Tab-separated table of C-alpha atoms and ligand atoms in Angstrom:
chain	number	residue	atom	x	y	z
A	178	UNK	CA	0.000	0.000	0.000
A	179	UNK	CA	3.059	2.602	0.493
A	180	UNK	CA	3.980	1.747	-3.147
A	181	UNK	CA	0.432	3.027	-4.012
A	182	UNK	CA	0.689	6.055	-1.644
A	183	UNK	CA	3.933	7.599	-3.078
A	184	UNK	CA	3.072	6.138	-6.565
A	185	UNK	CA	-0.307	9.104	-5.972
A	186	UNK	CA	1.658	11.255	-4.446
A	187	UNK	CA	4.402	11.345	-7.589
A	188	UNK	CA	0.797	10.891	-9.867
A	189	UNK	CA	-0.308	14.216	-8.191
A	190	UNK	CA	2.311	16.253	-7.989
A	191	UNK	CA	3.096	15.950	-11.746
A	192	UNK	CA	-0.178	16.577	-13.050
A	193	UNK	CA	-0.542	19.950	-11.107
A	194	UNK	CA	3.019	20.257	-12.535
A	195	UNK	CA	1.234	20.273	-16.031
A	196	UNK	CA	-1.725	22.368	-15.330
A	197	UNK	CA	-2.214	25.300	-16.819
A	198	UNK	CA	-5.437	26.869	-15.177
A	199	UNK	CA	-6.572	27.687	-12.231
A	200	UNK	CA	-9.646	26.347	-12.554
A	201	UNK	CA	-8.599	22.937	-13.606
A	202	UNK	CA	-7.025	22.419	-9.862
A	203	UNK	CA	-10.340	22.054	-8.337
A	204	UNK	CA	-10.540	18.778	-10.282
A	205	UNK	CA	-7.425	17.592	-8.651
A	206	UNK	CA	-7.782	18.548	-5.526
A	207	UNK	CA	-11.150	16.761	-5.711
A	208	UNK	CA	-9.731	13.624	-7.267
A	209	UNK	CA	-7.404	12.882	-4.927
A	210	UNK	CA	-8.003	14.634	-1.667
A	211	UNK	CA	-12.242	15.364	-1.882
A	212	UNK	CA	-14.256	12.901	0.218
A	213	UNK	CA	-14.460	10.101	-2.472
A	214	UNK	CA	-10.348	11.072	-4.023
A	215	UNK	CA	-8.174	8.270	-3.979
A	216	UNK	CA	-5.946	9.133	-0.865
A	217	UNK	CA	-9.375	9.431	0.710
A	218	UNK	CA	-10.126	6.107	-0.084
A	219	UNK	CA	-6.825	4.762	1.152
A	220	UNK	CA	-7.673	6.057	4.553
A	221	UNK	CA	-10.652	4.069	4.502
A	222	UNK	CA	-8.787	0.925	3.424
A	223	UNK	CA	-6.502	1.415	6.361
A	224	UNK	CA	-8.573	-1.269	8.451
A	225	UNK	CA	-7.281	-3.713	6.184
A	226	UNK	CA	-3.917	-2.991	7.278
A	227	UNK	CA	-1.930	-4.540	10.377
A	228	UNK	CA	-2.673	-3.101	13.749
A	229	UNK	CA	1.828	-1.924	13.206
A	230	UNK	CA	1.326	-0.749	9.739
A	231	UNK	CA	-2.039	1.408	10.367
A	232	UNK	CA	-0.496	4.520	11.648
A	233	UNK	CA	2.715	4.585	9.588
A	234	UNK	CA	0.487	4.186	6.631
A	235	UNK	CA	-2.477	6.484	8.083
A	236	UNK	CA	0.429	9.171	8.656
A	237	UNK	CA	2.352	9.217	5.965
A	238	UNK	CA	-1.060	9.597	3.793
A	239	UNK	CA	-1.797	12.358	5.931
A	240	UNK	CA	1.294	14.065	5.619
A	241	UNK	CA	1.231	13.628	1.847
A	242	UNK	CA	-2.250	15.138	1.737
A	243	UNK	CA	-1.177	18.074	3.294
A	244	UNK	CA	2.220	18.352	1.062
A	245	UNK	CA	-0.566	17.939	-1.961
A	246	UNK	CA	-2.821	20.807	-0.190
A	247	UNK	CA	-0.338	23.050	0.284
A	248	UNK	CA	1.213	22.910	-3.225
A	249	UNK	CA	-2.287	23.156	-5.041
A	250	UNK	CA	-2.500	26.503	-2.648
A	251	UNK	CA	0.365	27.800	-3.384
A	252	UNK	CA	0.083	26.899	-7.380
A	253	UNK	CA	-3.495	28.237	-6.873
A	254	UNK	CA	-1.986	31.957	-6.004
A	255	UNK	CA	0.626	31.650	-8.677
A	256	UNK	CA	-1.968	30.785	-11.836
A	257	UNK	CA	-4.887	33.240	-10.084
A	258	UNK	CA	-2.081	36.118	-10.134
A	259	UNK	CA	-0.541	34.911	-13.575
A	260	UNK	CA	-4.080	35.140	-14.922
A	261	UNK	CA	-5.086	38.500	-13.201
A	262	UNK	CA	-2.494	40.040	-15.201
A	263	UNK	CA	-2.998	38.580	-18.038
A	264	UNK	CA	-6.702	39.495	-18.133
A	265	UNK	CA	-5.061	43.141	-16.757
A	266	UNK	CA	-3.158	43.229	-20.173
A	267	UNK	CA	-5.545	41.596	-22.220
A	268	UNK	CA	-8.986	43.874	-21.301
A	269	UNK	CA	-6.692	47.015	-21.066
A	270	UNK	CA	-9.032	49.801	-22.728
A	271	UNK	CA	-7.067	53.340	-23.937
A	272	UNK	CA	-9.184	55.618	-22.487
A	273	UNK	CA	-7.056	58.060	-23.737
A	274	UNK	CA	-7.861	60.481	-26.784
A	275	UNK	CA	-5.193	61.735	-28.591
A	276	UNK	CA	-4.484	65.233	-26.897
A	277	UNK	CA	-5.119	68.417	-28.962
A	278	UNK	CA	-1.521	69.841	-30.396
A	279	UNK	CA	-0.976	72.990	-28.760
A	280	UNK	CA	0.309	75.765	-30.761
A	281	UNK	CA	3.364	78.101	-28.562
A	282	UNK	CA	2.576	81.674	-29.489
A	283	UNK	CA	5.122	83.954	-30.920
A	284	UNK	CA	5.458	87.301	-29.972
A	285	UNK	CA	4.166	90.510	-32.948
A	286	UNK	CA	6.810	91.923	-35.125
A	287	UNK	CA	5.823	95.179	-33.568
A	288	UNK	CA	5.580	94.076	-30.196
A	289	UNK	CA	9.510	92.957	-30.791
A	290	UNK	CA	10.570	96.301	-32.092
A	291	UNK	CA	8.554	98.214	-29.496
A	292	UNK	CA	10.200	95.977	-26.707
A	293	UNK	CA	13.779	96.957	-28.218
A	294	UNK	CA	12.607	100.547	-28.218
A	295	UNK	CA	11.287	100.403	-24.864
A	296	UNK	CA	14.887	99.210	-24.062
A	297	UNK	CA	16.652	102.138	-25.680
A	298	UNK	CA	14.254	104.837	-24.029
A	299	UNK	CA	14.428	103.302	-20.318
A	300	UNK	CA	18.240	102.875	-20.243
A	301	UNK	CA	18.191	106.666	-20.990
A	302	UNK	CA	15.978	107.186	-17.863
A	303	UNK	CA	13.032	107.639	-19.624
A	304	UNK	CA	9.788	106.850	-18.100
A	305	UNK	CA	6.436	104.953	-20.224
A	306	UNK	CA	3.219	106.561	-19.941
A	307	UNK	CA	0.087	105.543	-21.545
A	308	UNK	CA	-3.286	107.214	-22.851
A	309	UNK	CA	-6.625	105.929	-23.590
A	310	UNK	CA	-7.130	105.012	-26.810
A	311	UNK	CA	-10.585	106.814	-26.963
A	312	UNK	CA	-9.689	110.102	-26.566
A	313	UNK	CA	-11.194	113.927	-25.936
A	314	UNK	CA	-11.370	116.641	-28.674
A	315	UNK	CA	-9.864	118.514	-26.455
A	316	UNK	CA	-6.772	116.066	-25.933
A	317	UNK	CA	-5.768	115.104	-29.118
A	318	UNK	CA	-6.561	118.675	-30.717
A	319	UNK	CA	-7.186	121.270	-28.613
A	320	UNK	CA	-4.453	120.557	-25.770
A	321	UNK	CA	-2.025	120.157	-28.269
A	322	UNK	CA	-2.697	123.300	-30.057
A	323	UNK	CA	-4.570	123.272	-33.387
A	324	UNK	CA	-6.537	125.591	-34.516
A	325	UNK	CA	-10.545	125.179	-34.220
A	326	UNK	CA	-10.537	124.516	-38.090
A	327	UNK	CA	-7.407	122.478	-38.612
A	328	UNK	CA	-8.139	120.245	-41.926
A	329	UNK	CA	-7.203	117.171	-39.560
A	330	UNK	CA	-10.214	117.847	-37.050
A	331	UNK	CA	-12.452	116.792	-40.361
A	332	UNK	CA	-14.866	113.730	-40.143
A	333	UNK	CA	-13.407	112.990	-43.348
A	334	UNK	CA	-9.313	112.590	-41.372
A	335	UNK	CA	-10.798	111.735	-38.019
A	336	UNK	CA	-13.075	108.709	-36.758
A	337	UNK	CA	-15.650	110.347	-34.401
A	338	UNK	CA	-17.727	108.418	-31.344
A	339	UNK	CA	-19.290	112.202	-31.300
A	340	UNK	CA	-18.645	115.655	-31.360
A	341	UNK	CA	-16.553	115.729	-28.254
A	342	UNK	CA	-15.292	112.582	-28.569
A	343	UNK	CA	-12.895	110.685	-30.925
A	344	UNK	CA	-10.276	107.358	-32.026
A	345	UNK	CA	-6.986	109.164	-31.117
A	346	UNK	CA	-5.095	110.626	-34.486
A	347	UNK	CA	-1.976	110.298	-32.564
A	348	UNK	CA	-0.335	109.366	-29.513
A	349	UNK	CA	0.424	113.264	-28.811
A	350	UNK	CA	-2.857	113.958	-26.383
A	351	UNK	CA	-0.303	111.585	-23.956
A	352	UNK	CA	2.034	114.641	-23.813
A	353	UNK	CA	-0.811	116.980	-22.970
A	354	UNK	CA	-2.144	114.024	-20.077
A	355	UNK	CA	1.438	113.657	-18.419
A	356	UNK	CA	1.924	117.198	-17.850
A	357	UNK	CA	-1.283	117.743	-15.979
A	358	UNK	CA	-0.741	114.907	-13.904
A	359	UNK	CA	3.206	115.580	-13.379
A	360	UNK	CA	3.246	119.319	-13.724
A	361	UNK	CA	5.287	121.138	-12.372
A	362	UNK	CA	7.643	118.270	-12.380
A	363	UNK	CA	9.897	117.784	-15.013
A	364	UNK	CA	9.148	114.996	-17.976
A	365	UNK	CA	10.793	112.140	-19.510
A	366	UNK	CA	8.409	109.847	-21.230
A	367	UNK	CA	7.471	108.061	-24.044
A	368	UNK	CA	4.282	106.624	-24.573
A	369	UNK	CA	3.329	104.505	-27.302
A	370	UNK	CA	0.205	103.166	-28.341
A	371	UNK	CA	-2.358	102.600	-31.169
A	372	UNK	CA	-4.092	105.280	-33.489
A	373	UNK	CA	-6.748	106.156	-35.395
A	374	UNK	CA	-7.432	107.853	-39.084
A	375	UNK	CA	-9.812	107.212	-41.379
A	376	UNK	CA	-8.215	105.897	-44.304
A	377	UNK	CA	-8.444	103.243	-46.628
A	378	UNK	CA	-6.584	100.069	-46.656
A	379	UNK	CA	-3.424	99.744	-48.712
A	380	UNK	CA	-0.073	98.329	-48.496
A	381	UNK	CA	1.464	101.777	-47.131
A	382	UNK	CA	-2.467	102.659	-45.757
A	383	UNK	CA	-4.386	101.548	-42.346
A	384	UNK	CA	-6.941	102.810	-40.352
A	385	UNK	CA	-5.256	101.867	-37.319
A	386	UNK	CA	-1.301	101.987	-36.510
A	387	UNK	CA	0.709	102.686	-33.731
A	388	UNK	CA	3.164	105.665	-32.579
A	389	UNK	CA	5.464	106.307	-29.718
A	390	UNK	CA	5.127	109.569	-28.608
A	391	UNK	CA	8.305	111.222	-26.747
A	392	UNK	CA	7.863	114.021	-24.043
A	393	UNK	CA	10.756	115.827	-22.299
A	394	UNK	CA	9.962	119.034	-20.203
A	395	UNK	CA	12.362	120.334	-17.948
A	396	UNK	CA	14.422	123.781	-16.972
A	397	UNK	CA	17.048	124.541	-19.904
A	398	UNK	CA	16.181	121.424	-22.227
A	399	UNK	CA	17.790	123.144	-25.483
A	400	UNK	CA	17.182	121.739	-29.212
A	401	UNK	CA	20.583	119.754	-29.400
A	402	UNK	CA	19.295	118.116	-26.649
A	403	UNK	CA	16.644	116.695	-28.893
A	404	UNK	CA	19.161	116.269	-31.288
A	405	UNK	CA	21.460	114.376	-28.998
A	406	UNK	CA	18.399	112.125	-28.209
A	407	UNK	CA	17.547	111.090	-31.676
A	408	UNK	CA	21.020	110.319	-32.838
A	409	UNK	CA	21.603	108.004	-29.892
A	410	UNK	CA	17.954	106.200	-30.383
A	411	UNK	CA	18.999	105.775	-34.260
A	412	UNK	CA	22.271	103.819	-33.385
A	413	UNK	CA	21.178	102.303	-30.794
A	414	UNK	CA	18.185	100.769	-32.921
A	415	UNK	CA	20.092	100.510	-36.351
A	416	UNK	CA	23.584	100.221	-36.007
A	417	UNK	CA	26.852	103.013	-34.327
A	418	UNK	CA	26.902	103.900	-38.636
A	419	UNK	CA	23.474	105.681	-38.173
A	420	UNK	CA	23.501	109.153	-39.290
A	421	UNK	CA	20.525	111.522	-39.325
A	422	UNK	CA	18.982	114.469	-41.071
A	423	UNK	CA	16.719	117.051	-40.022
A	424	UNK	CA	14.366	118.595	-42.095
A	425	UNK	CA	11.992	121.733	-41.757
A	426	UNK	CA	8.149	120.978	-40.718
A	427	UNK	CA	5.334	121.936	-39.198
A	428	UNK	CA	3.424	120.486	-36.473
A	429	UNK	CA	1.214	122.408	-34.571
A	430	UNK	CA	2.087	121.638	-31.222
A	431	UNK	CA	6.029	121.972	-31.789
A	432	UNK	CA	7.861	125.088	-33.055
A	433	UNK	CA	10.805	124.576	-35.148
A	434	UNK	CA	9.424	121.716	-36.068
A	435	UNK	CA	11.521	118.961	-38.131
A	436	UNK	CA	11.078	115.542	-39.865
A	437	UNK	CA	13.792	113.244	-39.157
A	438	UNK	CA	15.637	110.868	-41.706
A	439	UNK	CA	18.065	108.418	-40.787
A	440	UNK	CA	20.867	106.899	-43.569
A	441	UNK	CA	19.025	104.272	-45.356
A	442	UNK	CA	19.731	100.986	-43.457
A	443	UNK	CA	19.885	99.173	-47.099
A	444	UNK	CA	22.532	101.366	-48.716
A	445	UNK	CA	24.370	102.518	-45.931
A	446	UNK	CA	23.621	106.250	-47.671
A	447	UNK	CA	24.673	105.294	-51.284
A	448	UNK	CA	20.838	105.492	-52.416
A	449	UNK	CA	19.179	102.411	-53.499
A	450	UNK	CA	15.700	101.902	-54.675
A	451	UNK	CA	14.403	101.583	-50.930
A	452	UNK	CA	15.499	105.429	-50.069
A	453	UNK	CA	14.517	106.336	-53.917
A	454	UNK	CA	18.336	106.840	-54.400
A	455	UNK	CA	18.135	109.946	-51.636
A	456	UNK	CA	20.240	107.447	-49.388
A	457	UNK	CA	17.871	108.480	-46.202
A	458	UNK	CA	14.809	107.117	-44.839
A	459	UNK	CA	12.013	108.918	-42.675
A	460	UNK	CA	11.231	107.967	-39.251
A	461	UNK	CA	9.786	110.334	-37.647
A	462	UNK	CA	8.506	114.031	-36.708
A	463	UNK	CA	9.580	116.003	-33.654
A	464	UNK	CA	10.403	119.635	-32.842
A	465	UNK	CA	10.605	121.870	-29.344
A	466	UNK	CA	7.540	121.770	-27.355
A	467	UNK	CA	5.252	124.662	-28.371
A	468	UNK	CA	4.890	127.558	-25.781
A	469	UNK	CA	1.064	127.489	-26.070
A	470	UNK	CA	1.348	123.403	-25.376
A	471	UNK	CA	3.477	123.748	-22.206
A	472	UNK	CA	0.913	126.624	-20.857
A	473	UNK	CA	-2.142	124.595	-21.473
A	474	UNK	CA	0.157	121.902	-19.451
A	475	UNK	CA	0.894	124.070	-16.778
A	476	UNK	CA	4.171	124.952	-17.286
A	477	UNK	CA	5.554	128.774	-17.898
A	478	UNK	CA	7.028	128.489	-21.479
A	479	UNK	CA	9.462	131.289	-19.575
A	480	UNK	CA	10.823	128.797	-17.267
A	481	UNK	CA	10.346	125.522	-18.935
A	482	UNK	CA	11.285	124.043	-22.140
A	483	UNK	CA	11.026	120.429	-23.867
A	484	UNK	CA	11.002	118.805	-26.948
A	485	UNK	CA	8.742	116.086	-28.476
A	486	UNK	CA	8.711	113.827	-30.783
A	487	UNK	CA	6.674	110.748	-32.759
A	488	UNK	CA	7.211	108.262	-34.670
A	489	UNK	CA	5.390	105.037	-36.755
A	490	UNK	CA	6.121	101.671	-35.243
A	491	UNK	CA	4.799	100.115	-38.622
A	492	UNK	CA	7.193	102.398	-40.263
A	493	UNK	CA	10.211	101.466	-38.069
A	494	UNK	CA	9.709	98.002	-38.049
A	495	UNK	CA	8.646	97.426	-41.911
A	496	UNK	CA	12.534	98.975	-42.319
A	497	UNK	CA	14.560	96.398	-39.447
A	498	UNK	CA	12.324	93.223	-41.149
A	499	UNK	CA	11.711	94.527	-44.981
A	500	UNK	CA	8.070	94.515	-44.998
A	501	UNK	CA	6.470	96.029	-47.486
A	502	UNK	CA	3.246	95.916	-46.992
A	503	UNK	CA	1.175	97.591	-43.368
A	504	UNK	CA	-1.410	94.923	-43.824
A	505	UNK	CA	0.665	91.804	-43.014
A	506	UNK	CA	0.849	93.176	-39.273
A	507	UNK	CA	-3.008	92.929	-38.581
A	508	UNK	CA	-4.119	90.071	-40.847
A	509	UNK	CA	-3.037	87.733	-38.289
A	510	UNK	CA	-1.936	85.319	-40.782
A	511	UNK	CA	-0.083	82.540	-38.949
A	512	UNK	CA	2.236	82.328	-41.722
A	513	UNK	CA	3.489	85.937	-41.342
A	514	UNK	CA	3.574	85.971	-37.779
A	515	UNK	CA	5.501	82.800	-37.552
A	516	UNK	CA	8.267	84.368	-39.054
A	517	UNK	CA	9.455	85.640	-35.959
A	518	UNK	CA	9.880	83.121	-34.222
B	193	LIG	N1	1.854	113.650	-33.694
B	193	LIG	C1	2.627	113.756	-34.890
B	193	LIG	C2	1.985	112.881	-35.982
B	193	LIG	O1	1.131	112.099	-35.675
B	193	LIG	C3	4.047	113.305	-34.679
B	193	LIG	C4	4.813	114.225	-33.778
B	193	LIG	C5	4.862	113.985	-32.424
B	193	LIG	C6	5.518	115.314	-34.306
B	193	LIG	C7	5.583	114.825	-31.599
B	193	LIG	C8	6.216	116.147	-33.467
B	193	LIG	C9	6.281	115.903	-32.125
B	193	LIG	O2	2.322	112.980	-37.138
């Protein structure tokens, strides 16, 4: 009967060896250790035995029943955790949606030169100031000193909201703003922002642009200083070679008055197609701060003296990039604007 017992016992352990699922354990376990399995039925054959040979057989049976139970337990945990994972793996759903691309912005052409002159103005101790972009008649005109029937106070040159009110034609009713609020301190500002005119659309046309105004106002400020101030922004912005010109103008709010070229940034000054062969290019308008300006400010024209002066950020940045054409810089066309990158 021993010979049988281990002959089981080696029959058992080898086919739970061989198996493959869980569920096909139960059957052994029930074949040879459930009530009617075969070492069950040895135990009950054990009468049969010798009174000596009844409880070396009866034990070792036992003892091999429990070596059988504990190794279909432990093979149970292995196969229930093999097939966990597998079902894990195999049921796996992607919940997931592919995520929407996001696009990193890039900053405006404009807002790059602006930044740069920014840069120049504040390293020269200027301050910024800003002004609303919905402005007063008496801001943009009449502060700044033009005449009741200037041809720019037109509805044809200016957009109105009404009479009194009006889309800024310039950035110049910020001069007019900073010296009531700073008066009688003295000035150093520039303020740019967007502007207003009625025109039609073209590739040298908009109906909206942008300026940065310049305000000094201080005891002894002469014209050279002006000068001085312009020279320094041009080289600073296009290279120590700048040069510039100064030509006779009128604004109504500055007196002299003076448009201001600097050497063509293509040619160098040779003349080229860009500066029509005159070798300069035009960047602005500036001049001494009108007496009548500073006394609507606050300021005695006696004591105090400034200089002011405006110019096109379109303008200044269609020369550092070579754009050619004012509508590429509100079309928003990604193509453009990626450029700059
Ligand atoms: N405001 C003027 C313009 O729009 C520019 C300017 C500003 C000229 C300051 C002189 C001084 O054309």
């Amino acid at each position: 009967m021993k010979e049988q017992v281990i002959a089981l016992k080696n029959e058992a352990l080898e086919s739970i060896k061989n198996i493959t699922h869980s569920k096909d354990l139960e059957d052994i376990r029930i074949k040879y250790l459930g009530k009617k399995g075969e070492l069950t039925s040895i135990l009950k054959q054990l009468g049969t035995l010798s009174a000596d040979e009844r409880p070396v057989v009866g034990g070792m049976v036992n003892e091999i029943k429990n070596e059988i139970e504990n190794i279909i337990n432990e093979t149970l945990k292995k196969l229930v955790n093999k097939e966990l994972n597998e079902k894990l793996v195999n049921e796996k759903i992607d919940i997931t949606l592919d995520g929407r691309k996001t696009h990193s912005g890039v900053k405006h052409p404009l807002r790059i030169v602006l930044d740069e002159i920014e840069e120049v103005f504040l390293g020269l101790g200027f301050d910024i100031a800003e002004g609303p972009e919905i402005e007063s008649d008496y801001y943009n005109f009449k502060a700044m000193n033009f005449e009741d029937d200037h041809p720019a106070r037109d509805a044809q040159d200016t957009l109105y909201v009404n009479k009194e009110v009006l889309f800024r034609t310039h950035t110049s009713p910020v001069q007019a703003r900073t010296m009531k609020l700073k008066c009688p301190d003295p000035i150093r500002v520039i303020c740019p922002g967007r502007v207003f005119r009625r025109d039609a659309i073209d590739p040298t046309h908009s109906p909206q642009f942008h300026q940065i105004e310049g305000l000094v106002v201080d005891k002894n400020v002469k014209f050279s200083d002006l000068i001085g101030t312009l020279e320094l922004f041009a080289k600073r912005m296009f290279g120590d070679n700048m040069k510039i010109r100064l030509r006779p103008s009128f604004f109504p709010f500055t007196e002299p008055s003076v448009e201001v070229d600097v050497s063509c940034i293509f040619c160098g000054g040779k003349g080229c197609s860009f500066c029509k062969q005159s070798g300069w290019l035009e960047i602005l308008g500036a001049g001494s701060v009108h007496p009548n300006v500073l006394r609507m400010g606050g300021y005695d024209p006696d004591i105090y003296s400034g200089f002011a002066f405006g110019m096109g950020l379109e303008r200044i940045t269609e020369l550092i990039y070579q754009i050619n054409d004012i509508r590429y810089f509100f079309e928003n066309d990604i193509r453009f604007l990626h450029q700059f990158k």
